[in-house]
Short mmCIF file of C-alpha atoms in Angstrom, two decimals:
data_model
loop_
_atom_site.label_atom_id
_atom_site.label_comp_id
_atom_site.label_asym_id
_atom_site.label_seq_id
_atom_site.Cartn_x
_atom_site.Cartn_y
_atom_site.Cartn_z
CA MET A 1 68.58 5.62 66.12
CA LYS A 2 66.53 3.07 64.30
CA LEU A 3 64.32 3.89 61.36
CA LEU A 4 61.64 1.82 60.62
CA TYR A 5 61.02 1.85 56.80
CA ALA A 6 60.02 0.25 53.61
CA ALA A 7 62.67 0.50 51.08
CA ALA A 8 59.77 1.27 47.97
CA SER A 9 58.24 4.13 50.10
CA PRO A 10 59.41 7.32 48.78
CA PHE A 11 58.82 8.76 52.28
CA VAL A 12 61.83 6.85 53.74
CA ARG A 13 63.79 7.10 50.98
CA LYS A 14 63.30 11.10 51.52
CA VAL A 15 64.47 10.23 55.03
CA ARG A 16 67.59 8.21 53.88
CA VAL A 17 68.87 10.61 51.28
CA VAL A 18 68.75 13.41 53.74
CA ALA A 19 70.79 11.38 56.16
CA ALA A 20 73.32 10.69 53.51
CA GLU A 21 73.80 14.10 52.66
CA CYS A 22 74.14 14.85 56.57
CA GLY A 23 76.69 12.20 56.93
CA LEU A 24 74.24 10.61 59.70
CA ASP A 25 73.57 7.40 57.77
CA ASP A 26 76.04 5.38 59.52
CA ARG A 27 74.34 6.25 63.20
CA ILE A 28 70.81 4.75 61.95
CA GLU A 29 70.01 1.19 61.81
CA LEU A 30 66.88 0.02 59.60
CA ILE A 31 64.47 -1.83 60.45
CA SER A 32 62.40 -3.36 58.16
CA THR A 33 58.46 -2.91 58.94
CA ALA A 34 55.34 -4.02 57.46
CA ALA A 35 53.05 -0.81 57.09
CA GLY A 36 49.81 -0.15 54.74
CA PRO A 37 45.97 -0.13 54.71
CA GLY A 38 45.05 -2.16 57.52
CA ILE A 39 48.56 -3.76 58.21
CA ALA A 40 51.16 -2.68 60.28
CA ASP A 41 53.31 -4.39 63.25
CA ASP A 42 52.78 -4.34 66.66
CA ALA A 43 55.95 -2.81 67.30
CA LEU A 44 55.04 0.14 65.26
CA LYS A 45 51.86 1.09 66.36
CA ALA A 46 53.52 0.81 69.26
CA ILE A 47 55.32 3.77 68.91
CA ASN A 48 53.36 5.75 66.27
CA PRO A 49 50.20 5.48 66.55
CA LEU A 50 49.27 6.55 63.11
CA ALA A 51 51.02 3.35 62.40
CA LYS A 52 52.80 4.79 59.33
CA LEU A 53 56.58 4.97 57.66
CA PRO A 54 58.95 6.79 58.51
CA THR A 55 59.47 6.29 61.94
CA LEU A 56 62.32 6.93 63.75
CA VAL A 57 63.40 5.97 67.39
CA ARG A 58 65.77 8.09 69.12
CA GLU A 59 67.24 7.17 72.24
CA ASP A 60 66.45 10.57 74.05
CA GLY A 61 62.97 11.00 73.48
CA PRO A 62 59.55 9.55 72.03
CA ALA A 63 60.01 8.31 68.39
CA LEU A 64 59.41 11.11 65.45
CA PHE A 65 57.30 10.33 62.17
CA ASP A 66 56.20 12.17 59.35
CA SER A 67 59.28 12.51 56.85
CA ARG A 68 58.64 16.47 57.04
CA THR A 69 59.51 15.82 60.78
CA ILE A 70 62.29 13.36 60.68
CA CYS A 71 63.84 15.32 58.03
CA ARG A 72 64.13 18.52 59.84
CA TYR A 73 65.45 16.73 62.75
CA LEU A 74 68.16 15.09 60.97
CA ASP A 75 69.20 18.28 59.30
CA ASP A 76 69.23 19.94 62.59
CA LEU A 77 71.42 17.43 64.35
CA ALA A 78 74.02 17.49 61.87
CA GLN A 79 73.84 21.17 60.74
CA GLY A 80 73.53 20.18 56.97
CA GLY A 81 71.93 23.33 55.78
CA LEU A 82 69.09 21.58 53.75
CA TYR A 83 66.84 24.28 55.25
CA PRO A 84 68.20 27.76 54.45
CA ASP A 85 66.81 30.90 56.10
CA GLY A 86 67.18 33.06 52.76
CA SER A 87 64.63 30.54 50.91
CA LEU A 88 63.10 28.60 54.37
CA TRP A 89 59.14 29.32 52.48
CA GLU A 90 60.09 28.25 49.22
CA VAL A 91 62.20 25.53 49.99
CA LEU A 92 59.31 24.08 52.34
CA THR A 93 56.58 24.48 49.65
CA LEU A 94 58.94 22.67 47.36
CA GLU A 95 59.33 19.68 49.76
CA ALA A 96 55.47 19.64 50.10
CA LEU A 97 55.14 19.91 46.28
CA GLY A 98 57.23 16.96 46.43
CA ASP A 99 55.52 15.18 49.11
CA GLY A 100 51.96 16.03 47.71
CA ILE A 101 53.16 13.97 44.29
CA CYS A 102 53.97 11.33 46.26
CA ASP A 103 50.63 11.17 48.25
CA ALA A 104 49.02 10.76 44.98
CA ALA A 105 51.19 8.57 43.08
CA VAL A 106 50.91 5.93 46.79
CA LEU A 107 47.46 6.66 46.25
CA MET A 108 46.82 5.08 42.63
CA VAL A 109 49.02 2.13 43.79
CA TYR A 110 46.53 1.55 47.12
CA GLU A 111 43.55 1.39 44.45
CA ALA A 112 44.79 -1.03 42.56
CA ARG A 113 46.56 -2.94 45.41
CA PHE A 114 44.17 -3.02 47.90
CA ARG A 115 40.42 -2.47 46.64
CA SER A 116 38.81 -5.29 43.85
CA GLY A 117 38.67 -4.87 40.51
CA GLU A 118 34.82 -3.93 40.78
CA GLU A 119 35.56 -1.44 43.66
CA GLN A 120 38.26 0.56 41.99
CA SER A 121 37.57 3.75 40.00
CA GLU A 122 39.05 4.57 36.92
CA SER A 123 38.17 8.72 37.71
CA TRP A 124 39.68 8.64 40.90
CA VAL A 125 42.74 7.11 39.83
CA GLU A 126 43.07 9.60 37.25
CA ALA A 127 42.20 12.07 39.35
CA GLN A 128 45.28 11.56 41.39
CA TRP A 129 47.35 11.85 38.21
CA ALA A 130 46.12 14.95 37.40
CA ARG A 131 47.48 16.34 40.73
CA VAL A 132 50.40 14.86 39.67
CA SER A 133 50.40 16.14 36.01
CA ARG A 134 49.42 19.73 37.65
CA SER A 135 52.76 19.43 40.37
CA LEU A 136 54.90 18.53 37.08
CA GLU A 137 53.48 21.59 34.90
CA ALA A 138 54.43 23.88 38.60
CA LEU A 139 57.55 22.66 38.41
CA ASP A 140 58.23 23.55 34.78
CA SER A 141 56.77 27.08 34.98
CA VAL A 142 57.31 28.44 38.94
CA TRP A 143 60.12 25.94 40.17
CA THR A 144 62.96 26.17 37.41
CA SER A 145 65.16 28.58 39.27
CA HIS A 146 65.20 27.19 42.62
CA LEU A 147 65.76 23.55 41.28
CA ALA A 148 68.65 25.36 39.69
CA GLY A 149 70.38 26.50 42.98
CA PRO A 150 72.17 24.11 45.70
CA LEU A 151 70.68 20.92 47.13
CA ASP A 152 68.57 21.71 49.57
CA ILE A 153 65.34 19.58 50.81
CA GLY A 154 62.54 20.72 48.29
CA HIS A 155 65.20 18.89 45.86
CA ILE A 156 65.82 15.94 47.20
CA ALA A 157 61.45 15.38 47.40
CA ILE A 158 61.04 16.47 43.96
CA ALA A 159 63.75 13.44 43.27
CA CYS A 160 62.15 11.02 45.27
CA ALA A 161 59.14 11.93 43.47
CA LEU A 162 60.00 11.50 40.25
CA GLU A 163 62.01 8.62 40.89
CA TYR A 164 58.99 7.17 42.55
CA ILE A 165 56.73 7.58 39.65
CA ASP A 166 59.65 5.65 37.48
CA PHE A 167 59.11 3.03 39.76
CA ARG A 168 55.27 2.61 40.35
CA HIS A 169 53.92 4.20 37.03
CA PRO A 170 56.61 4.29 34.09
CA ASP A 171 53.74 3.63 31.68
CA ARG A 172 52.99 7.61 32.94
CA ASN A 173 55.76 8.45 30.77
CA TRP A 174 56.33 12.46 32.84
CA ARG A 175 59.28 12.84 30.60
CA ALA A 176 57.71 13.23 27.20
CA ALA A 177 56.41 16.32 28.28
CA HIS A 178 58.80 17.76 30.84
CA PRO A 179 62.56 17.91 29.04
CA SER A 180 63.51 20.56 31.43
CA LEU A 181 62.81 18.29 34.51
CA VAL A 182 64.57 15.06 32.75
CA ASP A 183 67.65 17.30 32.28
CA TRP A 184 67.49 18.63 36.09
CA HIS A 185 67.21 14.88 37.52
CA ALA A 186 70.17 13.99 35.28
CA GLY A 187 72.10 16.32 37.18
CA ILE A 188 71.01 14.62 40.77
CA LYS A 189 70.00 11.43 39.87
CA ASP A 190 73.80 9.71 40.00
CA ARG A 191 74.77 11.26 43.60
CA PRO A 192 75.66 8.69 45.93
CA SER A 193 72.52 9.16 47.88
CA MET A 194 70.57 8.74 45.29
CA GLN A 195 71.72 5.99 43.94
CA ASP A 196 72.34 4.05 47.34
CA THR A 197 68.46 4.56 48.23
CA SER A 198 66.97 3.68 44.88
CA PRO A 199 63.21 2.53 45.23
CA GLY A 200 63.07 -1.31 46.23
CA GLY A 201 66.76 -1.49 46.62
#
């Protein structure tokens, strides 16, 4: 298998963490690929009409895209147990929350990177951060007991989201208002799968 990727993408990172946790990382060749608003390699566009990362090239079928699809595929391939039947809907919702945090944080980066100064909207950026803040509050108020359980895709999505905020938006200092999340993150950040896929690495 081949994974078209960009090292800084939190969605790519989620896939790489899942691959490592499922023991599949040595079966996946990483292909560094350019993608972003108005930017995409021809090779990526040829197999993914959305021209977005991550994209997984398989030998036995069409390419898979969207991190949620790829993670589910890898877990099924390895029988990794990251989508437990007994709490499947909670797990999928927590994964969606982590991905939503990343969506908002990535859009904040794009606003600064791809729009000229006079086109940038501070209120729009703050609206994205408000989505992140509400999500962090929900993690504190609704998801504490689930986060304390065995590792699943929801945990991985949230861990990748928190570290993407650290990577791209360190000035936001999410940790100050969320000490319980800081404690939880301390328990997952040292897993080899997280250490080996650190943003920009």
